[in-house]
Short mmCIF file of C-alpha atoms and ligand atoms in Angstrom, two decimals:
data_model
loop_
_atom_site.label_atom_id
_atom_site.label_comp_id
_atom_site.label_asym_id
_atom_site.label_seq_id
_atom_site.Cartn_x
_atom_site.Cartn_y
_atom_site.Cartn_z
CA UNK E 1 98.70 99.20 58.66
CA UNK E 2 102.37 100.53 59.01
CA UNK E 3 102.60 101.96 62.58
CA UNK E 4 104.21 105.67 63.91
CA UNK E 5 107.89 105.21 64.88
CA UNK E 6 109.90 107.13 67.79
CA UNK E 7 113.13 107.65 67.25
CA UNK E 8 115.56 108.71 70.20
CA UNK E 9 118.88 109.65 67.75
CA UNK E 10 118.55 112.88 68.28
CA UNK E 11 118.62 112.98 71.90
CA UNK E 12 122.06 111.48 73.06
CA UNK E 13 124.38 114.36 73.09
CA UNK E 14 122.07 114.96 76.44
CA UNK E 15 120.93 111.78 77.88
CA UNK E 16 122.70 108.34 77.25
CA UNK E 17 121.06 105.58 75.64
CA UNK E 18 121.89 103.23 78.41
CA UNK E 19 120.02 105.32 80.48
CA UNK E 20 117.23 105.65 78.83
CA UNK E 21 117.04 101.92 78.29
CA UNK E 22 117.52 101.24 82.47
CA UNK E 23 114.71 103.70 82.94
CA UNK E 24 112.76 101.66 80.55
CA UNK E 25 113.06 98.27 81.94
CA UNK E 26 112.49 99.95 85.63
CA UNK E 27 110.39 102.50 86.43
CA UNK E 28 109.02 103.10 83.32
CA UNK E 29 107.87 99.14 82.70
CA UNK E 30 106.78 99.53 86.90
CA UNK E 31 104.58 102.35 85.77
CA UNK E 32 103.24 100.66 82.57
CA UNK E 33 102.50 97.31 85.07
CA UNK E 34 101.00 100.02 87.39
CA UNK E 35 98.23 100.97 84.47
CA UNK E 36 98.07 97.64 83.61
CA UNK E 37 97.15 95.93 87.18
CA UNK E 38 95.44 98.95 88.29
CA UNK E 39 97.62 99.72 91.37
CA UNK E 40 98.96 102.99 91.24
CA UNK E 41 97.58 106.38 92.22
CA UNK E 42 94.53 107.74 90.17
CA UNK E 43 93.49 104.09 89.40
CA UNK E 44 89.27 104.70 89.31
CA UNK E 45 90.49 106.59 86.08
CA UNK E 46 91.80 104.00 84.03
CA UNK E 47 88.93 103.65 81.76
CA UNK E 48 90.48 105.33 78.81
CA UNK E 49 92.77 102.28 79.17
CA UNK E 50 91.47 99.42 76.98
CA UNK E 51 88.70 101.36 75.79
CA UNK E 52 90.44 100.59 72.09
CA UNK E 53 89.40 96.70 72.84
CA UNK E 54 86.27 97.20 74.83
CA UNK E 55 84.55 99.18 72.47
CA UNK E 56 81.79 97.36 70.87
CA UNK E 57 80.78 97.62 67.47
CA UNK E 58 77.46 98.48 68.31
CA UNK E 59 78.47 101.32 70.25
CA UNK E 60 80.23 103.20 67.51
CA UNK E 61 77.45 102.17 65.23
CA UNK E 62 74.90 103.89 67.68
CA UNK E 63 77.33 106.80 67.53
CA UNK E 64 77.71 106.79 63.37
CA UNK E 65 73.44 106.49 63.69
CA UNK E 66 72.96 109.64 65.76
CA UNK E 67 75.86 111.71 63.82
CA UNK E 68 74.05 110.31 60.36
CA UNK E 69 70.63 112.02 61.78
CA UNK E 70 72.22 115.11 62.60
CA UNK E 71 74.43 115.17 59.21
CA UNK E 72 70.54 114.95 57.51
CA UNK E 73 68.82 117.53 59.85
CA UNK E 74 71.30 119.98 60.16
CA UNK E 75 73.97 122.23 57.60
CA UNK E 76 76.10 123.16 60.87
CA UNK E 77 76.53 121.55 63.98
CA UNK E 78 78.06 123.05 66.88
CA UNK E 79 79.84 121.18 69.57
CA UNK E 80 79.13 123.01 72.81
CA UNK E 81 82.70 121.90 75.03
CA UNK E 82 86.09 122.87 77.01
CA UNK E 83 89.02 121.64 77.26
CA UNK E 84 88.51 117.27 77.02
CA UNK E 85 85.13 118.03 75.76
CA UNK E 86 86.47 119.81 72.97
CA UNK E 87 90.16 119.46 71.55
CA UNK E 88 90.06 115.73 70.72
CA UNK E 89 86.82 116.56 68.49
CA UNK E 90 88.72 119.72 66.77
CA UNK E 91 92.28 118.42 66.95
CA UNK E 92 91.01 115.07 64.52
CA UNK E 93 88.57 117.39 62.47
CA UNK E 94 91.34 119.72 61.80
CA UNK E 95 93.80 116.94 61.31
CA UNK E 96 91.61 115.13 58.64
CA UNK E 97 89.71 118.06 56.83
CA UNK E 98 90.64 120.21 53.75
CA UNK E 99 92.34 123.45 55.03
CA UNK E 100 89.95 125.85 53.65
CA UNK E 101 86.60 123.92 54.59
CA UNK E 102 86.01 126.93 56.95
CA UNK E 103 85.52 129.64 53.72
CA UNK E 104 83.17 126.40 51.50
CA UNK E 105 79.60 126.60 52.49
CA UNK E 106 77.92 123.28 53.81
CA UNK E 107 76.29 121.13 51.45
CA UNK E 108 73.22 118.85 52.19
CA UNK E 109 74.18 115.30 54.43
CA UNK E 110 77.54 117.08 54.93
CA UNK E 111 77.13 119.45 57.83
CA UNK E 112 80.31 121.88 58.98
CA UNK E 113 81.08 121.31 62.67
CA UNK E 114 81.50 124.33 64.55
CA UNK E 115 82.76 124.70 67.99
CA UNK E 116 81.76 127.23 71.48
CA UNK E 117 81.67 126.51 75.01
CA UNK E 118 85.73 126.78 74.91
CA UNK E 119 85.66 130.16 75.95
CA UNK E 120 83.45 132.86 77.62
CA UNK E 121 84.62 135.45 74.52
CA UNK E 122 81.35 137.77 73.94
CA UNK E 123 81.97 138.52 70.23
CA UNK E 124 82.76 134.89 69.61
CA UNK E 125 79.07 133.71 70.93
CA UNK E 126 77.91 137.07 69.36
CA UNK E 127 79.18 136.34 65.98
CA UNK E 128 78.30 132.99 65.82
CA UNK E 129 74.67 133.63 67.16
CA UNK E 130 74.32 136.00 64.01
CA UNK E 131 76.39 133.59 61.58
CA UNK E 132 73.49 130.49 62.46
CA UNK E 133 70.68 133.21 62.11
CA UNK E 134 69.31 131.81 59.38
CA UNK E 135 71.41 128.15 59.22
CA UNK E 136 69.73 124.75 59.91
CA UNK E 137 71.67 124.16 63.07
CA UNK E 138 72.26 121.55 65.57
CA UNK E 139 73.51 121.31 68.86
CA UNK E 140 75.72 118.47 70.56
CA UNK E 141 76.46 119.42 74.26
CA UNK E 142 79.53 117.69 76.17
CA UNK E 143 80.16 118.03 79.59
CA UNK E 144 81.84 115.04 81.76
CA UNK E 145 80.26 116.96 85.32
CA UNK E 146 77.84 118.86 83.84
CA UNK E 147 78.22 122.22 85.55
CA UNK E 148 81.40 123.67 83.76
CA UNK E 149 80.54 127.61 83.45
CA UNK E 150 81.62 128.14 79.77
CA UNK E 151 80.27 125.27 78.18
CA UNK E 152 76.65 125.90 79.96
CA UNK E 153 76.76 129.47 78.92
CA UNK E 154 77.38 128.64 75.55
CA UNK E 155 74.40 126.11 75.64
CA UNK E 156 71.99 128.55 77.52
CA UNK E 157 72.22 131.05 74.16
CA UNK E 158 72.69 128.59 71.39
CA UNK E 159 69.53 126.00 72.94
CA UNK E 160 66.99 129.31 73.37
CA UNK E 161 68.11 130.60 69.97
CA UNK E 162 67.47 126.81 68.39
CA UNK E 163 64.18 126.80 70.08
CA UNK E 164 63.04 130.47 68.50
CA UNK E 165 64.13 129.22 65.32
CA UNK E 166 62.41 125.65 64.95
CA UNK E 167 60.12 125.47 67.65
CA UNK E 168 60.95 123.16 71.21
CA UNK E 169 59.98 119.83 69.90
CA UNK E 170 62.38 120.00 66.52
CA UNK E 171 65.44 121.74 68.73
CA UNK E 172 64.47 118.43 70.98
CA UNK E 173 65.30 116.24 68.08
CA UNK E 174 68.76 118.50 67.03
CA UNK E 175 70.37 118.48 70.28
CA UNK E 176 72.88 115.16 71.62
CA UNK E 177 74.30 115.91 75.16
CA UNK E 178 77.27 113.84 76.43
CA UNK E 179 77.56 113.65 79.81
CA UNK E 180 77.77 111.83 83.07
CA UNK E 181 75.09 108.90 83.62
CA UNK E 182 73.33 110.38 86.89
CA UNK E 183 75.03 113.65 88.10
CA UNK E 184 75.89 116.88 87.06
CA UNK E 185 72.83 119.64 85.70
CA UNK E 186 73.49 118.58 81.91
CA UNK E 187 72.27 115.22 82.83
CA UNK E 188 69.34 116.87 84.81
CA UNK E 189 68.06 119.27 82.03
CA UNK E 190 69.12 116.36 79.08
CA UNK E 191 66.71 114.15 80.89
CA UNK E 192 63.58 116.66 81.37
CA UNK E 193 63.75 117.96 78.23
CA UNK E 194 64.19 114.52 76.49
CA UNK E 195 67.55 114.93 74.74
CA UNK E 196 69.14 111.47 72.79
CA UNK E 197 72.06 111.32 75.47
CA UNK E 198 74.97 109.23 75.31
CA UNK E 199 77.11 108.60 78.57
CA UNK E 200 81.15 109.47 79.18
CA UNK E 201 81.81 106.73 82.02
CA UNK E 202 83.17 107.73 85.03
CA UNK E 203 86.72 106.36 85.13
CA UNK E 204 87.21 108.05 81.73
CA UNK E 205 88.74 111.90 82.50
CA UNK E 206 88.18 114.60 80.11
CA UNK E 207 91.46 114.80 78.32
CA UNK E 208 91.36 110.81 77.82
CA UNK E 209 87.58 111.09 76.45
CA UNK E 210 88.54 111.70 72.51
CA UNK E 211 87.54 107.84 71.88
CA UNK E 212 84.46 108.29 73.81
CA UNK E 213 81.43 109.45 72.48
CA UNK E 214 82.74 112.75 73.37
CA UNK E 215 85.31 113.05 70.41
CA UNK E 216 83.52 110.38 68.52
CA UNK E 217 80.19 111.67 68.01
CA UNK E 218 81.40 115.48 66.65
CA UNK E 219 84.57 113.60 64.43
CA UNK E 220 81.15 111.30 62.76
CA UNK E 221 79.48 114.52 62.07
CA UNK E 222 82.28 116.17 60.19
CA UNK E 223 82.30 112.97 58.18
CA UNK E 224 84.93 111.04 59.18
CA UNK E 225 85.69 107.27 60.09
CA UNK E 226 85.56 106.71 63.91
CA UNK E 227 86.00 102.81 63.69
CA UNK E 228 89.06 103.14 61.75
CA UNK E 229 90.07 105.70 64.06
CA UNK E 230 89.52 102.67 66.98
CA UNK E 231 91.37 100.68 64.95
CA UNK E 232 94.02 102.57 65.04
CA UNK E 233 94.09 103.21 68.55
CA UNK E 234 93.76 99.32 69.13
CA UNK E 235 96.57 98.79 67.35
CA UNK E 236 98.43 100.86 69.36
CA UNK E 237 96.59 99.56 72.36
CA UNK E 238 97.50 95.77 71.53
CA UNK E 239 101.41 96.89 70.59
CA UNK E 240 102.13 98.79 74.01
CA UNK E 241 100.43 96.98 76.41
CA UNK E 242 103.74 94.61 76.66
CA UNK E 243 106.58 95.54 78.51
CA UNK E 244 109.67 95.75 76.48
CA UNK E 245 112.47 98.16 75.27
CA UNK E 246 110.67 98.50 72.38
CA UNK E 247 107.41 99.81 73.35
CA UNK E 248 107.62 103.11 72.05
CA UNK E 249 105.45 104.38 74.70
CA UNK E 250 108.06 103.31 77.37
CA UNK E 251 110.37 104.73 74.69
CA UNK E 252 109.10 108.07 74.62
CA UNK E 253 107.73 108.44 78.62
CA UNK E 254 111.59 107.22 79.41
CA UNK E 255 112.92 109.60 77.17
CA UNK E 256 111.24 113.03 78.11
CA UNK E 257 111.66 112.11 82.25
CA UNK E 258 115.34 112.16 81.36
CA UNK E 259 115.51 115.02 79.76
CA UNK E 260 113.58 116.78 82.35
CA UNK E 261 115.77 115.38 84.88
CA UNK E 262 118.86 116.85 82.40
CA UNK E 263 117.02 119.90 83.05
CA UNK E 264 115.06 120.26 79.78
CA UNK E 265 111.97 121.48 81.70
CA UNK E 266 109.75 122.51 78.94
CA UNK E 267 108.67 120.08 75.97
CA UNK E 268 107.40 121.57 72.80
CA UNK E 269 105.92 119.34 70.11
CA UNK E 270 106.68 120.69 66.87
CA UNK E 271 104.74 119.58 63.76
CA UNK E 272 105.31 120.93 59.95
CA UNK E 273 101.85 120.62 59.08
CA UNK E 274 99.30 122.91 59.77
CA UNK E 275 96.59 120.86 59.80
CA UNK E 276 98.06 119.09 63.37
CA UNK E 277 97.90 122.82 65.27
CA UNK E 278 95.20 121.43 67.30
CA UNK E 279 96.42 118.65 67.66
CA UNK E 280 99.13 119.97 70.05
CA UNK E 281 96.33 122.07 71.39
CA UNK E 282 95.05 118.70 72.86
CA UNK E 283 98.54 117.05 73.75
CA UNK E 284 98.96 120.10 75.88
CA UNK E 285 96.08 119.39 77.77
CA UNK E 286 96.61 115.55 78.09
CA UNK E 287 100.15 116.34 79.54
CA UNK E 288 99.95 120.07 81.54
CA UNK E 289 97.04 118.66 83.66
CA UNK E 290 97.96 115.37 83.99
CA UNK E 291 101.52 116.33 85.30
CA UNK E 292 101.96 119.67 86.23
CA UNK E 293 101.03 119.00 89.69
CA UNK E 294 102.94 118.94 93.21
CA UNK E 295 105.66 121.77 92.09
CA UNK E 296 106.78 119.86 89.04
CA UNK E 297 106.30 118.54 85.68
CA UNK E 298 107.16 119.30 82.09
CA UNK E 299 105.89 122.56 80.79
CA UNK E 300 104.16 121.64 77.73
CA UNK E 301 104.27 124.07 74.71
CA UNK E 302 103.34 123.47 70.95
CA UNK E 303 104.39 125.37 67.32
CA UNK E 304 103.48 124.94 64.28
CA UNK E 305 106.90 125.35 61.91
CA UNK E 306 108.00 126.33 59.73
CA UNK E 307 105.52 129.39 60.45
CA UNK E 308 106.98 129.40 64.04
CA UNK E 309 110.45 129.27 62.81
CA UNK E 310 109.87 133.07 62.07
CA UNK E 311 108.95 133.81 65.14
CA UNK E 312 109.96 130.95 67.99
CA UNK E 313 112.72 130.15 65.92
CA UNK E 314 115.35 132.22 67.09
CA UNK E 315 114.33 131.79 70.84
CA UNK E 316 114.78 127.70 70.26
CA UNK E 317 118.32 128.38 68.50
CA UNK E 318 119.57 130.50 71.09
CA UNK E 319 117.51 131.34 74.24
CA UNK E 320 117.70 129.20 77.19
CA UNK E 321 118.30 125.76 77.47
CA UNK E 322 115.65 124.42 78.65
CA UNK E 323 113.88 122.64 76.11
CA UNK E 324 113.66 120.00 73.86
CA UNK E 325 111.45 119.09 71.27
CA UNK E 326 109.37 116.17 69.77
CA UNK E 327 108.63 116.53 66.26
CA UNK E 328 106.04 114.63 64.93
CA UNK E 329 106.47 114.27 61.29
CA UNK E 330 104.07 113.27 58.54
CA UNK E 331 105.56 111.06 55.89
CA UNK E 332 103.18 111.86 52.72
CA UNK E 333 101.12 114.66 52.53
CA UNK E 334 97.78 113.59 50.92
CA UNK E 335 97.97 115.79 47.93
CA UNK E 336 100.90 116.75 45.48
CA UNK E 337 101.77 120.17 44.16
CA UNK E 338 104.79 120.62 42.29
CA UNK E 339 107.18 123.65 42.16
CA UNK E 340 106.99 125.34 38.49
CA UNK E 341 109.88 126.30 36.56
CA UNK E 342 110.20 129.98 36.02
CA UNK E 343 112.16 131.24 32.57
CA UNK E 344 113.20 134.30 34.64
CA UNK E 345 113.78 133.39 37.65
CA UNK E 346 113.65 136.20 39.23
CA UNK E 347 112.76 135.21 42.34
CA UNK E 348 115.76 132.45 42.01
CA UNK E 349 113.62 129.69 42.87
CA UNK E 350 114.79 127.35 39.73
CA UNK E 351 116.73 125.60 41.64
CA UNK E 352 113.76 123.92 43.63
CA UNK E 353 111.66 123.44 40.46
CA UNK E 354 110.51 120.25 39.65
CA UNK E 355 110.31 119.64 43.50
CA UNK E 356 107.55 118.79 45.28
CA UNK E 357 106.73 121.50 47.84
CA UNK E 358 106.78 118.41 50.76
CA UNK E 359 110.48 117.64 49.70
CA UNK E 360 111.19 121.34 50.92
CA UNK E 361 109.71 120.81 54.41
CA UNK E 362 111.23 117.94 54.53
CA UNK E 363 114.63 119.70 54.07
CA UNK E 364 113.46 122.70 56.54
CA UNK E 365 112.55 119.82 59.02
CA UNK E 366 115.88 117.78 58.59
CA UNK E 367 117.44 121.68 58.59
CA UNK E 368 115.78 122.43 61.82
CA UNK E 369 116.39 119.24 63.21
CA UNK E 370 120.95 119.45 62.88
CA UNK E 371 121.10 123.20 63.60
CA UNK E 372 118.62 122.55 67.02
CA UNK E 373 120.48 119.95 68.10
CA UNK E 374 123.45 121.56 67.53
CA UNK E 375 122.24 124.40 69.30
CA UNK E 376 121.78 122.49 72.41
CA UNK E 377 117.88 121.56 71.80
CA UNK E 378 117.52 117.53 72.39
CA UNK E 379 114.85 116.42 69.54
CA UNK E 380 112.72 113.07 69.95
CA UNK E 381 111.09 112.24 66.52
CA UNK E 382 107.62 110.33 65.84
CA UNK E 383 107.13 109.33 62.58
CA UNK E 384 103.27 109.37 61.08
CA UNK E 385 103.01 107.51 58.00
CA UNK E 386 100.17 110.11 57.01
CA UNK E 387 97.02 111.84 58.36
CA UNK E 388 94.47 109.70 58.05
CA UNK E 389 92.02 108.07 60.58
CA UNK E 390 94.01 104.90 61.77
CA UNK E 391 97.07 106.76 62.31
CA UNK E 392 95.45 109.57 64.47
CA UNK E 393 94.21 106.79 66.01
CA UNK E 394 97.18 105.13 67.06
CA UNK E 395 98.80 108.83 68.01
CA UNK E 396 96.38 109.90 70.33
CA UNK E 397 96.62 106.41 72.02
CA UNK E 398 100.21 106.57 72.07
CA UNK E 399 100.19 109.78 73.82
CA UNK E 400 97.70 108.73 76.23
CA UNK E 401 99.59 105.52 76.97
CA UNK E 402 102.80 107.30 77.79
CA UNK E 403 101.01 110.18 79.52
CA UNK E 404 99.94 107.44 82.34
CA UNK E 405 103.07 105.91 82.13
CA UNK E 406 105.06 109.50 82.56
CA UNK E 407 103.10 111.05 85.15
CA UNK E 408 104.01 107.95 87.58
CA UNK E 409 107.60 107.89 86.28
CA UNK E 410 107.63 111.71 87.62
CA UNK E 411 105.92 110.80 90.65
CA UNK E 412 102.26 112.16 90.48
CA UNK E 413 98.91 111.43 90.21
CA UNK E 414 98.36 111.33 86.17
CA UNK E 415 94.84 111.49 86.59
CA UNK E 416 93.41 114.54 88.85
CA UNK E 417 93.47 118.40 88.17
CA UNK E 418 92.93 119.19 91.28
CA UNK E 419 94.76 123.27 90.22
CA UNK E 420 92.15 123.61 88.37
CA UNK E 421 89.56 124.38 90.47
CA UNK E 422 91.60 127.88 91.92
CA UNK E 423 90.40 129.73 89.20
CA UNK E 424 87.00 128.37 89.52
CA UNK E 425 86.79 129.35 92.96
CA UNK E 426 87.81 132.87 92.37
CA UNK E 427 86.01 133.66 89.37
CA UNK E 428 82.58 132.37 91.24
CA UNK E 429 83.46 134.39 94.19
CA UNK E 430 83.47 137.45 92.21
CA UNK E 431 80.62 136.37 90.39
CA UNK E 432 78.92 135.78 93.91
CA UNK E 433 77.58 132.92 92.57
CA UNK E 434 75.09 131.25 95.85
CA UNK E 435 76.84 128.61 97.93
CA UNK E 436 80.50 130.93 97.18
CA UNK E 437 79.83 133.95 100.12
CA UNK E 438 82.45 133.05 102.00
CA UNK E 439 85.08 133.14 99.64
CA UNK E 440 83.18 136.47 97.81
CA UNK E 441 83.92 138.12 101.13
CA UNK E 442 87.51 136.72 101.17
CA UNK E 443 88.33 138.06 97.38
CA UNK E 444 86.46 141.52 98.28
CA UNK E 445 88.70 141.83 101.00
CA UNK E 446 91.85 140.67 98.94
CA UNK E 447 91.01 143.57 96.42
CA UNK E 448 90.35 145.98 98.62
CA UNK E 449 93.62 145.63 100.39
O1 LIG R 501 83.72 118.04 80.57
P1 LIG R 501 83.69 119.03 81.67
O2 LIG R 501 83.30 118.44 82.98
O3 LIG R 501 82.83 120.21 81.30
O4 LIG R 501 85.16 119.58 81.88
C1 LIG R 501 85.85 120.23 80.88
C2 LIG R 501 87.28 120.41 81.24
O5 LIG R 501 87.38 121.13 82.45
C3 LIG R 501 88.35 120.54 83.31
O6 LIG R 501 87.68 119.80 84.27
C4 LIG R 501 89.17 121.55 83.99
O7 LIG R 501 88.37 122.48 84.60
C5 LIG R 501 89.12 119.62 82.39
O8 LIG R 501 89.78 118.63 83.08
C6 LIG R 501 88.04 119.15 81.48
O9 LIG R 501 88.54 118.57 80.31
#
């Protein structure tokens, strides 16, 4: 197995490379030694850590079991999540699948994997509440506390609607929650109505759950390979756990703190393959909660090019400059389509045929790449050999890696939300949801001011 490369070139007019390297063999190797020993803020939620290495075999064949029961009972299985309990999942289903499974229909043993709970839209539960009308469905909860509002709202309509359609004792046998062992009301309701459960342990946070059960389980239902998907991300594991200027993860945390210190304050990981849209869906939740904290932190922002260069584009050429970017770019694409020759050539495309289509990214990315930096746009590059299980694998661990590593260069806790709960408050207030009349009398007033 090759493995992704990070390469810093591109970055220099802005930050030095001897700077870069000092922060490496400093704060950024204090930071990885930090994760590593277990001493640094956030520390009961390491577990995502060496959960590459202390995965057992058993455990993901358990998982490849209960996905291989659901793949047999059901044609579409929904994945009932938000935020970590849900864009690991779609980010590697997306990354892996054919681009148009969405408009195929589901064949026997080879159920679609649908996704709610990641938002509280009414036509979206509506729709898909009429779309598995007459589907054999299945339902695989995941919540790490067990009380998160969309995600239980989502489960309320989709369990009572499995129920009418196959009776209480078959919707038993079609539902998987992941949750927390003991607490939260998932676990509660799991437990009395008898659901096959599997655990997300508590020093594992949401947005470092993809390897757990929680992105496992749904990523072995759409039919994919979650050991080599482990594999990948021990590889990565067993490569950056080392100290040294060349542990790309020191590489890359190093990298970005400078150029947020430069005064490149918003990141924006660019990919120029569709198929990896979610996939900065789920970086931006791995690095907006786990740093933007305590008045600072990289804004994290994603865009899918060269579709975005018709849009973004022009802001990243010439607005302001305050960003930089971090391509990550796919070597080979998995398939190979070929651009015809035309004998009129009216649309003056001749002199592309006999091309394949991926050597014209390529040129659009390498395009990109010179007239960004020239424009003032720093650009760190990871290279993915191609999309395939291992090599997610080894990005997402990557990323998670230099996450921890990045949120202690910058000086906060990598590992709490603790913003997160505002909304929470507010929207329960309103709701006046029992336990919340204190603060429903405090918003009331706020309005009525
Ligand atoms: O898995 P849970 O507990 O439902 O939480 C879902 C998401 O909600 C958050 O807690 C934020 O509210 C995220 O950190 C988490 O990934």
């Amino acid at each position: 197995m090759k493995k992704i490369q990070v390469n810093i070139n591109s970055v220099l007019s802005t930050v030095s490379e001897k700077d870069i390297h000092a922060l490496e063999t400093s704060t950024a190797a204090d930071a990885l030694e930090k994760l590593r020993e277990g001493t640094g803020e956030g520390n009961d939620f390491l577990g995502w850590l060496d959960l590459p290495s202390r995965t057992p075999m058993h455990h993901l064949d358990e998982i490849i079991a209960v996905a291989n029961d659901l793949r047999n009972s059901c044609d579409y299985v929904v994945s009932v999540g938000i935020g970590g309990s849900y864009l690991g999942a779609k980010a590697v289903i997306e990354a892996l699948g054919n681009s148009f499974d969405a408009y195929t229909p589901a064949t026997p043993g080879s159920p679609k994997v649908l996704f709610a709970g990641q938002n509280i839209g009414e036509d979206y539960l509506h729709e898909l509440q009429a779309f598995l009308a007459d589907k054999r469905f299945g339902i695989i909860v995941i919540s790490k506390s067990g009380t998160t509002t969309e995600p239980a709202i989502a489960f309320r309509l989709l369990k009572e609607q499995l129920e009418k359609q196959v009776g209480k004792a078959e919707a038993c046998k079609r539902i998987v929650a992941i949750t927390d062992a003991k607490r939260g009301a998932l676990r509660q309701l799991a437990t009395e109505e008898g659901y096959k459960t599997f655990v997300i342990d508590d020093n594992v946070g949401g947005r470092f759950s993809v390897l757990t059960p929680v992105g496992l389980l749904p990523i072995a239902v759409a039919g994919y390979d979650v050991k080599k998907l482990v594999k990948g991300a021990l590889a990565m594991q067993e490569e950056c756990m080392t100290s040294s200027e060349a542990n790309v993860c020191q590489l890359y945390a190093s990298t970005r703190n400078l150029l947020y210190r430069a005064g490149k304050k918003i990141e924006i990981l660019v990919n120029y393959n569709p198929k990896l849209h979610y996939f900065g869906e789920w970086w931006k939740q791995l690095y907006g909660e786990s740093e933007g904290k305590d008045h600072k932190g990289i804004f994290p922002a994603a865009v899918d090019f060269s579709t975005d260069l018709h849009s973004m584009g022009q802001w990243i050429q010439d607005g302001e400059r305050s960003i930089f970017e971090t391509v990550i770019s796919v070597e080979t694409p998995d398939n190979k389509t070929v651009i015809p020759s035309d004998d009129a050539n009216l649309d003056g495309l001749n002199y592309i045929a006999g091309k394949r289509v991926d050597e014209v990214n390529k040129m659009a990315e390498l395009g990109t790449r010179i007239a960004h930096v020239d424009g003032g746009v720093p650009n760190i590059r990871i290279t993915v050999p191609e999309l395939s299980e291992e090599y997610l694998g080894q990005l997402i661990y990557f990323f998670e890696l230099s996450c921890g590593m990045s949120g202690y260069i910058l000086g906060v806790n990598p590992f709490n939300q603790p913003g997160v709960e505002a909304y929470k408050r507010n929207m329960f207030a309103l709701l006046e949801k029992p336990g919340y009349e204190e603060d429903t009398k405090a918003i009331q007033a706020k309005l009525n001011d």
